PDB file of C-alpha atoms and ligand atoms in Angstrom:
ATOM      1  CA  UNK A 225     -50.120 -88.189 116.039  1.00 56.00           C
ATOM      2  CA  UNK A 226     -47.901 -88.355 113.095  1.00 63.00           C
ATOM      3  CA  UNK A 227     -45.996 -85.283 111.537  1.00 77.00           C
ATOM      4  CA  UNK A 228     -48.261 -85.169 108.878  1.00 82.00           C
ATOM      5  CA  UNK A 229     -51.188 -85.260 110.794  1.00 85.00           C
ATOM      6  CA  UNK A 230     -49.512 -82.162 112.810  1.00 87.00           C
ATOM      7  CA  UNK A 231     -48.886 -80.370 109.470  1.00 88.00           C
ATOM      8  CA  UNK A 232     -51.855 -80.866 107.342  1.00 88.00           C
ATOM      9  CA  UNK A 233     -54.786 -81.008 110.256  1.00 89.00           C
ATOM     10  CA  UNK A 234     -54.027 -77.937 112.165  1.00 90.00           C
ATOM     11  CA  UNK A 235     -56.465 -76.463 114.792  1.00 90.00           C
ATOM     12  CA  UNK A 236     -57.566 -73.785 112.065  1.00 92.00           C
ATOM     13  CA  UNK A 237     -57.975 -76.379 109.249  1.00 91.00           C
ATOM     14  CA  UNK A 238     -60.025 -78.776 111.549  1.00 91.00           C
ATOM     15  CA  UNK A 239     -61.939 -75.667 113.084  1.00 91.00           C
ATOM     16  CA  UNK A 240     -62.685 -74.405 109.615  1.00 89.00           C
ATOM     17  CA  UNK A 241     -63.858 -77.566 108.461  1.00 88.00           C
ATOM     18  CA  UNK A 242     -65.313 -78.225 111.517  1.00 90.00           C
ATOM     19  CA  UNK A 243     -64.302 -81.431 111.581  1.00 91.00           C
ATOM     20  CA  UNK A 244     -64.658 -83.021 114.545  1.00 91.00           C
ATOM     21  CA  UNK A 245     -63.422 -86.633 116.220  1.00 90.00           C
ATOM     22  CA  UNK A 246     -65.450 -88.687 114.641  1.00 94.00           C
ATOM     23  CA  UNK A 247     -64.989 -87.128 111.486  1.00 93.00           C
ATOM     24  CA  UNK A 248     -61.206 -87.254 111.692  1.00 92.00           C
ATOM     25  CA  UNK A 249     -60.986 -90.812 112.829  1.00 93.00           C
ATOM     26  CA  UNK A 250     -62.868 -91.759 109.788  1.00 94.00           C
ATOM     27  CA  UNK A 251     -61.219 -89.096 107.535  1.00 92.00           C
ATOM     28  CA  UNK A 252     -57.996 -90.804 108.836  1.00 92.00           C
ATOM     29  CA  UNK A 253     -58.848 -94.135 108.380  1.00 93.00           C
ATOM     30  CA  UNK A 254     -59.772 -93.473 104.688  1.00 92.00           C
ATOM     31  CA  UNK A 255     -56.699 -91.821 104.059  1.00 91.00           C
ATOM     32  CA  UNK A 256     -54.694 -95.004 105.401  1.00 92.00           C
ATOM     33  CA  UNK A 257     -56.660 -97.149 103.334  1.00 92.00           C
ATOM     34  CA  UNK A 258     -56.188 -94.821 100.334  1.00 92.00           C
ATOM     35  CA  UNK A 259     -52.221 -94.890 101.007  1.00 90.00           C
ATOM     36  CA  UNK A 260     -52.371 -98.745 101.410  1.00 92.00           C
ATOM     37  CA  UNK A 261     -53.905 -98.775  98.286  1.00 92.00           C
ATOM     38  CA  UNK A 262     -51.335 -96.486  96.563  1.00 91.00           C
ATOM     39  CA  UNK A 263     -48.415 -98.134  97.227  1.00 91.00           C
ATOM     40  CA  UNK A 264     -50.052-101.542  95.801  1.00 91.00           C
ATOM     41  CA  UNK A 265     -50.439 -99.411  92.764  1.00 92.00           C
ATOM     42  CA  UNK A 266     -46.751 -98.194  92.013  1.00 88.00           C
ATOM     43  CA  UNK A 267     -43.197 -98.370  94.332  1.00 83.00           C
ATOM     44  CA  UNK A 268     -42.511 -94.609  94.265  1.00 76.00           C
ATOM     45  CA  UNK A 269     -38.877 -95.999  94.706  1.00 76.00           C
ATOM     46  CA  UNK A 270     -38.332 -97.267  91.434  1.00 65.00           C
ATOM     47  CA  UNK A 271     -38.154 -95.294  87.874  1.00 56.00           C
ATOM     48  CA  UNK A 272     -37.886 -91.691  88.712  1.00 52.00           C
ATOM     49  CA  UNK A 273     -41.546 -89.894  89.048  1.00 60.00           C
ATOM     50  CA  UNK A 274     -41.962 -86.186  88.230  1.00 60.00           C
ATOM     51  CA  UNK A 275     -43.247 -84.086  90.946  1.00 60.00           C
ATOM     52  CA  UNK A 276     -45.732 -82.049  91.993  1.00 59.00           C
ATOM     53  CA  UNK A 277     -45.575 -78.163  90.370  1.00 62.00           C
ATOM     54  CA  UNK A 278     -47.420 -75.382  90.693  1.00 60.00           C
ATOM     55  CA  UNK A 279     -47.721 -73.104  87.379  1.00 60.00           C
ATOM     56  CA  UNK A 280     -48.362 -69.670  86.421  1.00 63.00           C
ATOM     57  CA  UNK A 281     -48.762 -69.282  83.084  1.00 62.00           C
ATOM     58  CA  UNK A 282     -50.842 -67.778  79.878  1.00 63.00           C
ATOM     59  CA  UNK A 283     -52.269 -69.352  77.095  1.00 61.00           C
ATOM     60  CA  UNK A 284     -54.226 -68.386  74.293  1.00 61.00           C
ATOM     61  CA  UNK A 285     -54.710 -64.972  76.296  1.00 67.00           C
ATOM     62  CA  UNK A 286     -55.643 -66.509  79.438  1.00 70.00           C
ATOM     63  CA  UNK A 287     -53.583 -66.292  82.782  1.00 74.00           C
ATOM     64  CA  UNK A 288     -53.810 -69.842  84.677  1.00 74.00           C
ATOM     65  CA  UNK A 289     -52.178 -70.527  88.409  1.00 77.00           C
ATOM     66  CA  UNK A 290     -52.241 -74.167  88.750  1.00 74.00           C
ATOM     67  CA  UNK A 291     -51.111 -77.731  90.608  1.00 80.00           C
ATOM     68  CA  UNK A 292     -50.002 -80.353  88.703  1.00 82.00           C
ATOM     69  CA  UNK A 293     -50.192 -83.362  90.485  1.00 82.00           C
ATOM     70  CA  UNK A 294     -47.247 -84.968  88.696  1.00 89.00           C
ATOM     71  CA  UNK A 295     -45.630 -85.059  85.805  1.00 90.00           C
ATOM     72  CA  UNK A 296     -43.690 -88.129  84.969  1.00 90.00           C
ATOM     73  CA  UNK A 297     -40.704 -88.456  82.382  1.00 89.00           C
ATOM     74  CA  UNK A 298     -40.712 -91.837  80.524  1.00 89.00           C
ATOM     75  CA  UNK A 299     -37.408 -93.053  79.515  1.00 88.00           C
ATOM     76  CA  UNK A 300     -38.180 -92.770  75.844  1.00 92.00           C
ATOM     77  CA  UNK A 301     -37.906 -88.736  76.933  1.00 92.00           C
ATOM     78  CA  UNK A 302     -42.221 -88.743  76.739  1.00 94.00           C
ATOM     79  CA  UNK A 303     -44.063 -86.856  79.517  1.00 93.00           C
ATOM     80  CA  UNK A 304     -46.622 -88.004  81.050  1.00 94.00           C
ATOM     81  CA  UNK A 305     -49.402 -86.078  83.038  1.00 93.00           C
ATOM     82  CA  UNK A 306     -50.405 -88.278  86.128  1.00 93.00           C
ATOM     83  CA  UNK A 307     -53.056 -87.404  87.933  1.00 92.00           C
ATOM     84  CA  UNK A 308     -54.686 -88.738  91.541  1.00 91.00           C
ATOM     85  CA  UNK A 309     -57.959 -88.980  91.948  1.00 91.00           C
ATOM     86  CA  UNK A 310     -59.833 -90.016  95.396  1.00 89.00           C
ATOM     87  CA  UNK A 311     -63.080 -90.449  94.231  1.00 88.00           C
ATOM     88  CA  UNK A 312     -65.225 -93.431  92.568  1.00 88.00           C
ATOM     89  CA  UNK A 313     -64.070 -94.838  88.889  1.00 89.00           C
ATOM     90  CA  UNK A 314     -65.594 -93.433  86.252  1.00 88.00           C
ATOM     91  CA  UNK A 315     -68.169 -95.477  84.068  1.00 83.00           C
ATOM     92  CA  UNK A 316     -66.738 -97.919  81.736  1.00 76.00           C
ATOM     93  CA  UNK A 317     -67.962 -95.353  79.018  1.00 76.00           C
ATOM     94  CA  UNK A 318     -66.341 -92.462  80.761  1.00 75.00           C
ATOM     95  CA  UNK A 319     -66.977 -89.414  78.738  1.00 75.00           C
ATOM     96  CA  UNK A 320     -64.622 -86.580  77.359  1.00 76.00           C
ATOM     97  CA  UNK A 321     -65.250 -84.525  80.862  1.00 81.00           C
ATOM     98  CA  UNK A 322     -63.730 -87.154  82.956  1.00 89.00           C
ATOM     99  CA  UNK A 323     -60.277 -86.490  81.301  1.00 92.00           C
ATOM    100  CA  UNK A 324     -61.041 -82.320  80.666  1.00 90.00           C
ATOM    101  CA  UNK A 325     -58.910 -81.094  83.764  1.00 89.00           C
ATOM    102  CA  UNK A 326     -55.889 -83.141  82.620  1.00 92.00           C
ATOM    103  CA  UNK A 327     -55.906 -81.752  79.021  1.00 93.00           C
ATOM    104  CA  UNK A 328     -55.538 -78.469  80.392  1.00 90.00           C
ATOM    105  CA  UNK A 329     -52.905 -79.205  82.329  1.00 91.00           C
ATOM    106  CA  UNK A 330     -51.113 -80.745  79.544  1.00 92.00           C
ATOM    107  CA  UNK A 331     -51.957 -77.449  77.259  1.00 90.00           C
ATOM    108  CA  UNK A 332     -50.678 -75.435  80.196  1.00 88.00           C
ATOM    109  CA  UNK A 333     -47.442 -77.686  79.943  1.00 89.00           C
ATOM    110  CA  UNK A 334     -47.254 -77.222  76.436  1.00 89.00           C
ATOM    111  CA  UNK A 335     -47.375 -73.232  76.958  1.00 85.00           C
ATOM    112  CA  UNK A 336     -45.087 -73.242  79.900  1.00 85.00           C
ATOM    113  CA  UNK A 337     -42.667 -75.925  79.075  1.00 87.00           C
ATOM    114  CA  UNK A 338     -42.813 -75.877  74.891  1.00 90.00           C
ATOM    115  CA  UNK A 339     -43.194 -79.477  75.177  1.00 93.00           C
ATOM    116  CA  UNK A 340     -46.563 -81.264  74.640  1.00 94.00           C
ATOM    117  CA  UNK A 341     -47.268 -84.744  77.581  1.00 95.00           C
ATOM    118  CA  UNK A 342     -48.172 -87.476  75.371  1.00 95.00           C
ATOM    119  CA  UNK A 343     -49.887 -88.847  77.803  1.00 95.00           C
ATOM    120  CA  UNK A 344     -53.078 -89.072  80.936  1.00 95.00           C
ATOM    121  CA  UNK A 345     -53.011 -90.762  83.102  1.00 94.00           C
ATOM    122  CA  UNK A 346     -55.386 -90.257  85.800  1.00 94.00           C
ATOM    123  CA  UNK A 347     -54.791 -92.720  89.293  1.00 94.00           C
ATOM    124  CA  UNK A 348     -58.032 -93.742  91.453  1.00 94.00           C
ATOM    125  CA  UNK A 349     -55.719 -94.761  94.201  1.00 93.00           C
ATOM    126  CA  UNK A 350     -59.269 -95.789  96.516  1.00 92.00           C
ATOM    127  CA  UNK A 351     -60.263 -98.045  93.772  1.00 93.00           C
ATOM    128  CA  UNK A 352     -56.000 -99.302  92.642  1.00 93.00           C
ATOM    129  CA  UNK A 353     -57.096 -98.489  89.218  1.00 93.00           C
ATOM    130  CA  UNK A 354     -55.673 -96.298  86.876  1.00 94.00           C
ATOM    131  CA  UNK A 355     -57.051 -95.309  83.407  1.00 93.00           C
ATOM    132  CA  UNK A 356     -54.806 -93.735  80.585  1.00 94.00           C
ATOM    133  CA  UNK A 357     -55.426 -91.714  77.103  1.00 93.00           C
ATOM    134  CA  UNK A 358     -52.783 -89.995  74.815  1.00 95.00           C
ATOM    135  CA  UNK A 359     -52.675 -86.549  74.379  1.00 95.00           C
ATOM    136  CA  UNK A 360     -53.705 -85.323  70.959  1.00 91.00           C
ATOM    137  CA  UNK A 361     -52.710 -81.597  69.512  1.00 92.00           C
ATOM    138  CA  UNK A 362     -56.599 -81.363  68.371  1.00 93.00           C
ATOM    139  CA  UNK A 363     -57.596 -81.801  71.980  1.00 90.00           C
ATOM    140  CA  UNK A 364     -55.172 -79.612  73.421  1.00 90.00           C
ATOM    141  CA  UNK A 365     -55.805 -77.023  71.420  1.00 92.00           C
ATOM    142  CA  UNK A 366     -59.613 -77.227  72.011  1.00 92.00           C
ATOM    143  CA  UNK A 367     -59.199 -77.057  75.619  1.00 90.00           C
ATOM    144  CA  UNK A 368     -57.019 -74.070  75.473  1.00 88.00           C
ATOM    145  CA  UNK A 369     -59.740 -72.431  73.393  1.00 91.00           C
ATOM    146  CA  UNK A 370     -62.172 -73.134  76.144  1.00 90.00           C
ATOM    147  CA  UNK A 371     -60.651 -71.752  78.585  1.00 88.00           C
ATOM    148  CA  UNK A 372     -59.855 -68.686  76.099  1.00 89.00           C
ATOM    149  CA  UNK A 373     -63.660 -68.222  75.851  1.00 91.00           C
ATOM    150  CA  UNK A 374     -64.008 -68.907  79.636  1.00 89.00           C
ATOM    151  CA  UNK A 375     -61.814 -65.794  80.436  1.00 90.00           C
ATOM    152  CA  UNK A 376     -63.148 -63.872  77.168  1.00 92.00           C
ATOM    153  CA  UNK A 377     -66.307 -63.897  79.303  1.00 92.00           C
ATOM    154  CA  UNK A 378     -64.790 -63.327  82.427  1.00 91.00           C
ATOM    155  CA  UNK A 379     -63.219 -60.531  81.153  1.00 92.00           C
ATOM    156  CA  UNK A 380     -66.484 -58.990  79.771  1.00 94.00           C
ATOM    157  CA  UNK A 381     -68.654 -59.363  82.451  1.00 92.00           C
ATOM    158  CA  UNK A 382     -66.255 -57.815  84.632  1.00 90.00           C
ATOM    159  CA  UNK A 383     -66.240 -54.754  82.209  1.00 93.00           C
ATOM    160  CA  UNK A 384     -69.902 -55.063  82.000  1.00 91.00           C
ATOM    161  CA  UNK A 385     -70.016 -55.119  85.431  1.00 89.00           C
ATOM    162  CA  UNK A 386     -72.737 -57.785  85.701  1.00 86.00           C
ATOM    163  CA  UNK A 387     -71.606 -62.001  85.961  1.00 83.00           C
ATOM    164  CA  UNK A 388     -74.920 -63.980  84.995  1.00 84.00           C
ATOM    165  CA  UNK A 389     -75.328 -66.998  87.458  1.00 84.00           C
ATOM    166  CA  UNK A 390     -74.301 -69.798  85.394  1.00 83.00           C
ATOM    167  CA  UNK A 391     -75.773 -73.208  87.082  1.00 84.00           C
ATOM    168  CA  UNK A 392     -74.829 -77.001  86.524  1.00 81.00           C
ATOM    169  CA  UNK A 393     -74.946 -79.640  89.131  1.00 78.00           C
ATOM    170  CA  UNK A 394     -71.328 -79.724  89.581  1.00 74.00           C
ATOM    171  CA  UNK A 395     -70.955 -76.408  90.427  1.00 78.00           C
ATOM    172  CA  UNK A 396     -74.083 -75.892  92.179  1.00 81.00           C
ATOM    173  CA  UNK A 397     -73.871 -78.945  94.288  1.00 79.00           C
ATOM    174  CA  UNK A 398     -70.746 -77.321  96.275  1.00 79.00           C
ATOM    175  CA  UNK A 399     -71.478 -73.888  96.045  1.00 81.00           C
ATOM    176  CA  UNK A 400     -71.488 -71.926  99.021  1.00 81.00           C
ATOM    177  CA  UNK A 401     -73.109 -68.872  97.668  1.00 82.00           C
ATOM    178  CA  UNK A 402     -76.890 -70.614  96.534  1.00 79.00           C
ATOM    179  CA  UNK A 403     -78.703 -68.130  99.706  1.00 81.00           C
ATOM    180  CA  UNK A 404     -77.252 -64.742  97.418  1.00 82.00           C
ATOM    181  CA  UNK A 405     -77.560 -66.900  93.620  1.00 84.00           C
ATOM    182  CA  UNK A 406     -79.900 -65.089  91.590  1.00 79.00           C
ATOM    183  CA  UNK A 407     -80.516 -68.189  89.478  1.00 77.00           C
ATOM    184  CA  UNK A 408     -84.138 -67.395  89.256  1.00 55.00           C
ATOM    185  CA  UNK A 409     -86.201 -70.464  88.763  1.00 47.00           C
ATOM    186  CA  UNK A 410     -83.337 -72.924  88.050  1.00 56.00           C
ATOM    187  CA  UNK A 411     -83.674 -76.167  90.338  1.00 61.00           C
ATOM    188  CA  UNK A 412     -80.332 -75.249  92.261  1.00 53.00           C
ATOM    189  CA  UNK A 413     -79.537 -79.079  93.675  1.00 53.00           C
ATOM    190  CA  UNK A 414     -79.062 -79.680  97.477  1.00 56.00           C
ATOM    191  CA  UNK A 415     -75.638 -80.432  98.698  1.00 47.00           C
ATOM    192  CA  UNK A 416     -76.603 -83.342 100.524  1.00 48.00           C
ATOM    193  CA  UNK A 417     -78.482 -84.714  97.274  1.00 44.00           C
TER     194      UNK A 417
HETATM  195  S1  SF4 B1408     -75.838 -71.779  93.015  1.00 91.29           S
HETATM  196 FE1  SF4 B1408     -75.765 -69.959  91.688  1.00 91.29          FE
HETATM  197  S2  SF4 B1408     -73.811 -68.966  92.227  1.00 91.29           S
HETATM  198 FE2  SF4 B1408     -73.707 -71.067  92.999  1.00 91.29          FE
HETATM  199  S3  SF4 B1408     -72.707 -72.225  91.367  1.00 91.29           S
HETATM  200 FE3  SF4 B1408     -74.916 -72.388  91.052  1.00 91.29          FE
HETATM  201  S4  SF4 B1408     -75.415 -70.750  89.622  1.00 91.29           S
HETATM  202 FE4  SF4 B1408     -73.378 -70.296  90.446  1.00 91.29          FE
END
């Protein structure tokens, strides 16, 4: 067993997510193929790479804690956001959701470090693809207003004292709370589907 095996997989974690042997020796076997696939990608010992932050910070009102996968500095003095992603590739017409986490993150770095990443780019090391946008001041600032409104209504129900279940298929696919949602009539989707 390697260290990082020993560090990450610890008898809570596994217990927790009762994972069991078969599931780890696949779950391992993925992530080999996954780092394989990384290092075709890039040689993490050539131009320097930002690292991995975590972030407390307010904008526009709202309080954020956050990771930030990495964030790179270009010699030109640029920043770029660079973010991994384990799952499939996007459609070749990805829409404006598929970059929406990474926007934030680069409004949050705007707030926090009062200098705006020019750039996205988001890694699908299974897949040794990567796919990149630039980072507009129109977008940024639309994305901090979203999250604005999200904690404007956080903030209210909490006063109010009531949260309305809110559904989509993201959410509700994962969500661990369906047996207590009172989502009344809304097709809640399996997990499995
Ligand atoms: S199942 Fe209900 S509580 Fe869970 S994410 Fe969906 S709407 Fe929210």
């Amino acid at each position: 067993m390697t260290s990082a095996e020993e560090e990450i997989l610890t008898e809570d974690v596994q217990r927790d997510i009762a994972l069991d042997d078969t599931m780890k020796a696949r779950l391992l076997q993925e992530t080999d193929a996954i780092i394989a696939r990384y290092f075709e990608m890039e040689d993490p010992r050539g131009s320097p790479r930002g690292r991995g932050t975590a972030y407390r910070r307010r904008r526009e009102g709202c309080p954020a804690l956050w990771h930030l996968g990495r964030l790179d500095r270009a010699e030109d003095g640029t920043l770029t956001i660079v973010d991994y992603k384990t799952g499939g590739l996007p459609n070749r017409n990805y829409d404006s959701q598929t970059f929406a986490n990474a926007e934030l993150y680069a409004a949050l770095c705007e707030a926090q470090l009062g200098e705006r990443p020019t750039k996205i780019r988001l890694m699908y090391v299974a897949h040794g693809q990567s796919i990149e946008r630039p980072v507009s001041e129109v977008v940024v600032n639309a994305r901090a207003q979203a999250a604005a409104g999200a904690w404007s209504r956080i903030t209210r129900y909490y006063n109010d004292g009531d949260f309305p279940a809110t559904p989509s298929t993201n959410a509700c696919r994962f969500c661990a709370f369906k047996d207590l949602c009172r989502s009344n009539g809304v097709a809640v989707p399996d997990a499995k589907s």
